[in-house]
Amino acid sequence: MSLGVRALRPEETLIEVDAPRYREEVALKASLLEAGHAARFQGGPETEPLQWETLTVLLPAMARQSPEHFALEVEGERWRWRNRLLGTQTDFTPGDAASLPLAPLDWFGRQVQEDLLLLDGTREGFPLVAGQLCFPSGWCLPDKLGLPLLAVHEPVPQFNAKLGTSTLKLMDGLKPGRPVTRCNWAISVTERLDLEPHTRPEWQHLFDGITPDNAGDRCFLRLERQTLTRLPRTRAILFTIHTYLAPIATEVEAPGRRQRLARVLRTVPEDTATYKRLTPVLAPLLAYLEAGEG
C-alpha cells in the first residue's frame, strides 16, 4: 500500500477531457444533480471564496491547455467562458454570486467530467468543506462533509495506519502551481459511474453468474485519476477525481498487462478485497486472467 503520488508533468492537463464520453457524462451529472442536488453538491456561503478561486485558477488553465474545447475572454472584471463541446457561452464576474445561475463550484462541475472536492487548507486535519460528487465509488458527500481528511478515509482498510502520516505530510507540503496526481483502482460489475451506497440494490444482482469464461466481459476496471492542487490565495486544496471504466477484457489484451493484474489481485489483503467489492468475483476473475497467461 502506497500513495503513489507524483508531480503533474508540464504536458499533462489538470482537467482531462475524454471527448468521446464528455457530453454523455456531463449530461449524466446534470440529471443526477437534478434528481438529488443536496446529495451531490454541498458548499455553503462561507466557502464561496474557495469556490470562486477554483474557477479563476482552472478556467484559464483549461482554455490554455485545451483551446479546441474551451475559450476564455477577460474584459475588465467581466469573464466570458465558451464551452465548444457543449456549444454554450457564460458571462460572469468572479466574486459576484448573482452573475452565475448556480454556486461557482456547482456551475464549474457541470463543465468537466471530474468530481470536485474542496478541503480547507488552513485548518488542522484539512476538513472537507465543499464539493460536487456525482460519480463516487461507495460513498456520498453528505456523510463526509465537515470531516477531517483522515476521518473521510476511516473506512478504507489500513489507510490511516499505513498512510495517514504521509498523507498529512503530503497535504502540508503542497505548493501553489505544483499539482500532484495519483491513480486509484477498483473492479466493478457495472458500467454505471454513480455508485453511492443507496444504489447497491440496483446492481447487486450483477455479481451473480460471473464465471472464468465471462469474467473479462462482465467485470470492469474502474480507474480514478486524482489530482491535488493548492489554491494560492485561499490556501484551499482542490481534489479532482476523473473516473474511467472499461471491461477487463479490453484492458488485458497484452499478456504483460494480464499478468500484472493477476499478480496484483493475488496480493490484495482480505479486508481490502472486501472493501473494494472484489471478493465475490476474485476467483473467476483470476481464473480468467490465468487461463490466458499461456
Short mmCIF file of C-alpha atoms in Angstrom, two decimals:
data_model
loop_
_atom_site.label_atom_id
_atom_site.label_comp_id
_atom_site.label_asym_id
_atom_site.label_seq_id
_atom_site.Cartn_x
_atom_site.Cartn_y
_atom_site.Cartn_z
CA MET A 1 0.00 0.00 0.00
CA SER A 2 1.39 3.37 -1.04
CA LEU A 3 0.10 6.79 -2.00
CA GLY A 4 1.67 6.53 -5.44
CA VAL A 5 1.76 10.31 -5.80
CA ARG A 6 3.85 12.13 -8.38
CA ALA A 7 4.08 15.69 -9.67
CA LEU A 8 1.89 16.53 -12.63
CA ARG A 9 4.11 16.79 -15.71
CA PRO A 10 4.16 20.07 -17.67
CA GLU A 11 2.47 18.45 -20.66
CA GLU A 12 -0.33 16.96 -18.53
CA THR A 13 -3.57 18.83 -18.00
CA LEU A 14 -5.16 19.27 -14.61
CA ILE A 15 -8.60 18.69 -16.11
CA GLU A 16 -8.74 15.82 -18.61
CA VAL A 17 -11.24 15.85 -21.46
CA ASP A 18 -12.33 12.38 -22.57
CA ALA A 19 -14.02 13.77 -25.68
CA PRO A 20 -15.94 10.66 -26.82
CA ARG A 21 -17.65 10.44 -23.42
CA TYR A 22 -17.72 14.12 -22.48
CA ARG A 23 -21.29 15.08 -23.46
CA GLU A 24 -22.76 11.86 -22.09
CA GLU A 25 -21.01 12.18 -18.73
CA VAL A 26 -21.72 15.89 -18.31
CA ALA A 27 -25.38 15.22 -19.13
CA LEU A 28 -25.42 12.39 -16.58
CA LYS A 29 -24.03 14.78 -13.99
CA ALA A 30 -26.81 17.26 -14.73
CA SER A 31 -29.51 14.61 -14.40
CA LEU A 32 -28.09 13.29 -11.13
CA LEU A 33 -27.92 16.81 -9.70
CA GLU A 34 -31.49 17.42 -10.80
CA ALA A 35 -32.61 14.22 -9.08
CA GLY A 36 -30.80 14.92 -5.80
CA HIS A 37 -28.96 18.19 -5.63
CA ALA A 38 -28.23 18.30 -1.89
CA ALA A 39 -26.90 14.73 -2.02
CA ARG A 40 -24.37 15.65 -4.70
CA PHE A 41 -23.45 19.28 -4.15
CA GLN A 42 -22.55 20.97 -0.88
CA GLY A 43 -20.99 24.39 -0.48
CA GLY A 44 -22.20 26.99 1.98
CA PRO A 45 -21.73 30.76 1.62
CA GLU A 46 -18.59 30.62 3.77
CA THR A 47 -16.90 28.50 1.07
CA GLU A 48 -17.67 30.86 -1.82
CA PRO A 49 -14.17 32.42 -1.83
CA LEU A 50 -12.73 28.91 -2.25
CA GLN A 51 -15.22 28.10 -4.99
CA TRP A 52 -14.52 31.30 -6.90
CA GLU A 53 -10.79 30.75 -6.70
CA THR A 54 -11.28 27.28 -8.20
CA LEU A 55 -12.82 28.96 -11.26
CA THR A 56 -10.24 31.72 -11.55
CA VAL A 57 -7.38 29.20 -11.38
CA LEU A 58 -8.80 26.39 -13.52
CA LEU A 59 -10.74 28.16 -16.28
CA PRO A 60 -7.65 29.97 -17.67
CA ALA A 61 -5.68 26.72 -17.46
CA MET A 62 -8.38 24.80 -19.32
CA ALA A 63 -8.62 27.44 -22.07
CA ARG A 64 -4.84 27.42 -22.43
CA GLN A 65 -4.40 23.65 -22.35
CA SER A 66 -7.47 22.64 -24.40
CA PRO A 67 -8.17 25.53 -26.81
CA GLU A 68 -10.01 23.20 -29.17
CA HIS A 69 -12.63 22.68 -26.46
CA PHE A 70 -12.69 25.86 -24.35
CA ALA A 71 -12.08 29.60 -24.66
CA LEU A 72 -11.92 32.40 -22.09
CA GLU A 73 -12.11 36.14 -22.71
CA VAL A 74 -11.47 38.62 -19.89
CA GLU A 75 -12.55 42.24 -20.29
CA GLY A 76 -12.02 44.21 -17.10
CA GLU A 77 -13.90 42.39 -14.37
CA ARG A 78 -16.13 40.51 -16.81
CA TRP A 79 -15.27 36.96 -17.93
CA ARG A 80 -16.73 35.15 -20.95
CA TRP A 81 -16.44 31.38 -20.97
CA ARG A 82 -17.08 29.40 -24.15
CA ASN A 83 -17.56 25.64 -23.95
CA ARG A 84 -17.22 24.45 -27.53
CA LEU A 85 -18.08 20.86 -26.61
CA LEU A 86 -21.49 21.94 -25.30
CA GLY A 87 -21.94 24.95 -27.57
CA THR A 88 -22.54 27.25 -24.60
CA GLN A 89 -21.35 30.68 -23.52
CA THR A 90 -21.39 32.05 -19.98
CA ASP A 91 -20.68 35.66 -18.97
CA PHE A 92 -19.97 36.33 -15.31
CA THR A 93 -17.99 38.44 -12.88
CA PRO A 94 -15.79 36.49 -10.46
CA GLY A 95 -16.92 37.11 -6.91
CA ASP A 96 -20.43 38.18 -7.94
CA ALA A 97 -22.79 35.38 -6.94
CA ALA A 98 -25.64 36.89 -8.94
CA SER A 99 -23.66 36.64 -12.18
CA LEU A 100 -23.83 32.84 -12.27
CA PRO A 101 -27.03 30.75 -12.21
CA LEU A 102 -25.51 28.33 -9.70
CA ALA A 103 -22.93 28.30 -6.93
CA PRO A 104 -19.49 28.65 -8.58
CA LEU A 105 -18.29 25.10 -7.88
CA ASP A 106 -21.66 23.65 -8.90
CA TRP A 107 -21.54 25.54 -12.21
CA PHE A 108 -17.92 24.62 -12.83
CA GLY A 109 -18.57 20.95 -12.09
CA ARG A 110 -21.01 20.88 -14.99
CA GLN A 111 -18.20 21.91 -17.37
CA VAL A 112 -15.95 18.95 -16.53
CA GLN A 113 -16.12 15.19 -16.16
CA GLU A 114 -14.27 15.27 -12.85
CA ASP A 115 -15.81 15.19 -9.41
CA LEU A 116 -14.57 18.17 -7.39
CA LEU A 117 -13.87 18.36 -3.65
CA LEU A 118 -12.53 21.31 -1.66
CA LEU A 119 -10.55 20.90 1.56
CA ASP A 120 -9.82 23.77 3.92
CA GLY A 121 -6.04 24.03 3.76
CA THR A 122 -5.82 26.45 6.68
CA ARG A 123 -7.42 24.25 9.35
CA GLU A 124 -5.95 21.29 11.17
CA GLY A 125 -6.79 17.98 9.55
CA PHE A 126 -7.83 19.50 6.20
CA PRO A 127 -11.62 19.16 6.59
CA LEU A 128 -13.80 18.62 3.54
CA VAL A 129 -15.86 21.82 3.23
CA ALA A 130 -17.44 21.78 -0.25
CA GLY A 131 -17.83 19.56 -3.25
CA GLN A 132 -19.72 18.29 -6.23
CA LEU A 133 -19.68 14.49 -6.19
CA CYS A 134 -21.71 12.64 -8.82
CA PHE A 135 -19.61 9.53 -9.53
CA PRO A 136 -18.49 8.17 -6.15
CA SER A 137 -17.46 4.57 -5.55
CA GLY A 138 -19.35 3.51 -2.44
CA TRP A 139 -19.64 6.79 -0.54
CA CYS A 140 -21.60 10.03 -0.61
CA LEU A 141 -20.85 13.67 0.05
CA PRO A 142 -23.29 14.43 2.92
CA ASP A 143 -21.74 11.65 5.02
CA LYS A 144 -18.25 13.14 4.70
CA LEU A 145 -18.81 16.90 4.68
CA GLY A 146 -17.05 18.64 7.55
CA LEU A 147 -14.86 15.67 8.44
CA PRO A 148 -11.06 15.96 8.51
CA LEU A 149 -9.25 14.12 5.74
CA LEU A 150 -8.24 11.08 7.77
CA ALA A 151 -11.78 10.66 9.09
CA VAL A 152 -13.02 10.70 5.49
CA HIS A 153 -10.70 7.74 4.82
CA GLU A 154 -11.51 5.89 8.04
CA PRO A 155 -13.48 3.09 6.28
CA VAL A 156 -10.55 2.28 3.97
CA PRO A 157 -8.73 -0.73 5.48
CA GLN A 158 -5.20 0.07 6.71
CA PHE A 159 -5.19 3.52 5.06
CA ASN A 160 -4.82 5.65 8.16
CA ALA A 161 -2.49 3.21 9.91
CA LYS A 162 -0.12 2.90 6.96
CA LEU A 163 -0.63 6.13 5.03
CA GLY A 164 -2.17 8.61 7.45
CA THR A 165 1.05 10.35 8.45
CA SER A 166 2.41 10.52 4.89
CA THR A 167 -0.95 11.79 3.62
CA LEU A 168 -0.97 14.72 6.04
CA LYS A 169 2.67 15.44 5.23
CA LEU A 170 1.81 15.49 1.53
CA MET A 171 -1.05 17.91 2.10
CA ASP A 172 1.13 20.19 4.22
CA GLY A 173 3.76 20.27 1.50
CA LEU A 174 1.52 21.11 -1.46
CA LYS A 175 2.60 24.31 -3.19
CA PRO A 176 0.52 26.56 -5.48
CA GLY A 177 1.27 25.89 -9.12
CA ARG A 178 2.68 22.43 -8.39
CA PRO A 179 -0.25 19.96 -8.51
CA VAL A 180 0.24 16.26 -7.92
CA THR A 181 -1.59 13.22 -9.25
CA ARG A 182 -2.21 9.60 -8.35
CA CYS A 183 -4.36 6.70 -9.54
CA ASN A 184 -6.86 4.66 -7.57
CA TRP A 185 -8.37 1.42 -8.88
CA ALA A 186 -11.23 -0.98 -8.26
CA ILE A 187 -13.04 -3.81 -10.00
CA SER A 188 -16.72 -3.23 -10.73
CA VAL A 189 -19.53 -5.38 -12.08
CA THR A 190 -21.44 -2.44 -13.51
CA GLU A 191 -20.73 0.26 -16.06
CA ARG A 192 -22.58 2.88 -14.03
CA LEU A 193 -20.43 5.71 -12.70
CA ASP A 194 -22.64 6.71 -9.77
CA LEU A 195 -22.13 4.10 -7.07
CA GLU A 196 -23.49 5.81 -3.98
CA PRO A 197 -24.31 3.31 -1.22
CA HIS A 198 -28.06 3.55 -1.80
CA THR A 199 -27.65 2.35 -5.42
CA ARG A 200 -26.27 -1.09 -4.49
CA PRO A 201 -29.65 -2.91 -4.65
CA GLU A 202 -29.89 -1.77 -8.27
CA TRP A 203 -26.72 -3.60 -9.35
CA GLN A 204 -26.09 -6.20 -6.63
CA HIS A 205 -27.53 -8.93 -8.88
CA LEU A 206 -24.70 -8.40 -11.39
CA PHE A 207 -22.34 -10.29 -9.08
CA ASP A 208 -24.31 -13.45 -9.88
CA GLY A 209 -23.26 -15.79 -12.65
CA ILE A 210 -19.72 -14.50 -13.20
CA THR A 211 -17.52 -17.36 -14.41
CA PRO A 212 -13.97 -17.74 -15.75
CA ASP A 213 -15.48 -17.69 -19.24
CA ASN A 214 -17.35 -14.39 -18.93
CA ALA A 215 -15.38 -12.51 -16.24
CA GLY A 216 -13.43 -10.50 -18.81
CA ASP A 217 -16.61 -9.00 -20.24
CA ARG A 218 -18.68 -8.76 -17.07
CA CYS A 219 -16.01 -7.27 -14.80
CA PHE A 220 -14.81 -3.72 -15.31
CA LEU A 221 -11.61 -1.95 -14.37
CA ARG A 222 -12.58 1.27 -12.64
CA LEU A 223 -9.76 3.81 -12.51
CA GLU A 224 -9.80 7.17 -10.76
CA ARG A 225 -7.28 9.74 -11.98
CA GLN A 226 -6.94 12.01 -8.95
CA THR A 227 -5.20 15.37 -8.60
CA LEU A 228 -4.45 17.66 -5.67
CA THR A 229 -3.94 21.40 -6.18
CA ARG A 230 -3.15 24.09 -3.60
CA LEU A 231 -5.02 27.30 -4.44
CA PRO A 232 -2.71 30.29 -3.91
CA ARG A 233 -5.00 32.87 -2.30
CA THR A 234 -7.35 30.90 -0.02
CA ARG A 235 -4.83 28.07 0.52
CA ALA A 236 -7.67 25.61 -0.11
CA ILE A 237 -6.84 22.23 -1.64
CA LEU A 238 -8.81 21.14 -4.69
CA PHE A 239 -9.16 17.37 -5.08
CA THR A 240 -10.33 16.20 -8.51
CA ILE A 241 -11.43 12.68 -9.47
CA HIS A 242 -11.86 11.66 -13.11
CA THR A 243 -13.35 8.15 -13.31
CA TYR A 244 -12.68 5.83 -16.26
CA LEU A 245 -14.38 2.46 -16.85
CA ALA A 246 -13.58 -0.35 -19.29
CA PRO A 247 -14.23 -4.11 -19.45
CA ILE A 248 -11.33 -6.12 -18.11
CA ALA A 249 -11.08 -7.95 -21.45
CA THR A 250 -10.18 -4.76 -23.32
CA GLU A 251 -7.57 -3.78 -20.73
CA VAL A 252 -5.59 -7.04 -20.64
CA GLU A 253 -5.17 -7.85 -24.32
CA ALA A 254 -1.40 -7.58 -23.88
CA PRO A 255 -0.06 -10.60 -21.94
CA GLY A 256 2.05 -8.37 -19.72
CA ARG A 257 -0.99 -6.42 -18.55
CA ARG A 258 -2.91 -9.64 -17.90
CA GLN A 259 -0.06 -10.98 -15.78
CA ARG A 260 0.34 -7.72 -13.87
CA LEU A 261 -3.34 -7.51 -13.00
CA ALA A 262 -3.42 -11.14 -11.88
CA ARG A 263 -0.33 -10.56 -9.74
CA VAL A 264 -1.93 -7.55 -8.05
CA LEU A 265 -5.21 -9.35 -7.42
CA ARG A 266 -3.44 -12.30 -5.81
CA THR A 267 -1.82 -9.99 -3.25
CA VAL A 268 -4.85 -7.90 -2.23
CA PRO A 269 -5.42 -8.32 1.55
CA GLU A 270 -8.73 -9.89 2.52
CA ASP A 271 -10.10 -6.75 4.19
CA THR A 272 -9.17 -4.62 1.19
CA ALA A 273 -10.78 -7.11 -1.20
CA THR A 274 -14.00 -6.89 0.83
CA TYR A 275 -13.90 -3.08 0.87
CA LYS A 276 -13.29 -2.92 -2.88
CA ARG A 277 -16.20 -5.34 -3.50
CA LEU A 278 -13.67 -7.69 -5.07
CA THR A 279 -14.26 -10.84 -3.03
CA PRO A 280 -17.30 -12.22 -4.95
CA VAL A 281 -15.53 -12.02 -8.32
CA LEU A 282 -11.93 -12.73 -7.31
CA ALA A 283 -11.84 -16.47 -8.06
CA PRO A 284 -13.48 -16.38 -11.52
CA LEU A 285 -11.54 -13.27 -12.49
CA LEU A 286 -8.20 -14.81 -11.54
CA ALA A 287 -9.14 -17.98 -13.42
CA TYR A 288 -9.97 -15.88 -16.48
CA LEU A 289 -6.67 -14.00 -16.30
CA GLU A 290 -4.58 -17.08 -15.65
CA ALA A 291 -6.23 -19.04 -18.47
CA GLY A 292 -4.79 -16.52 -20.91
CA GLU A 293 -1.30 -16.36 -19.47
CA GLY A 294 -0.06 -19.24 -21.53
#
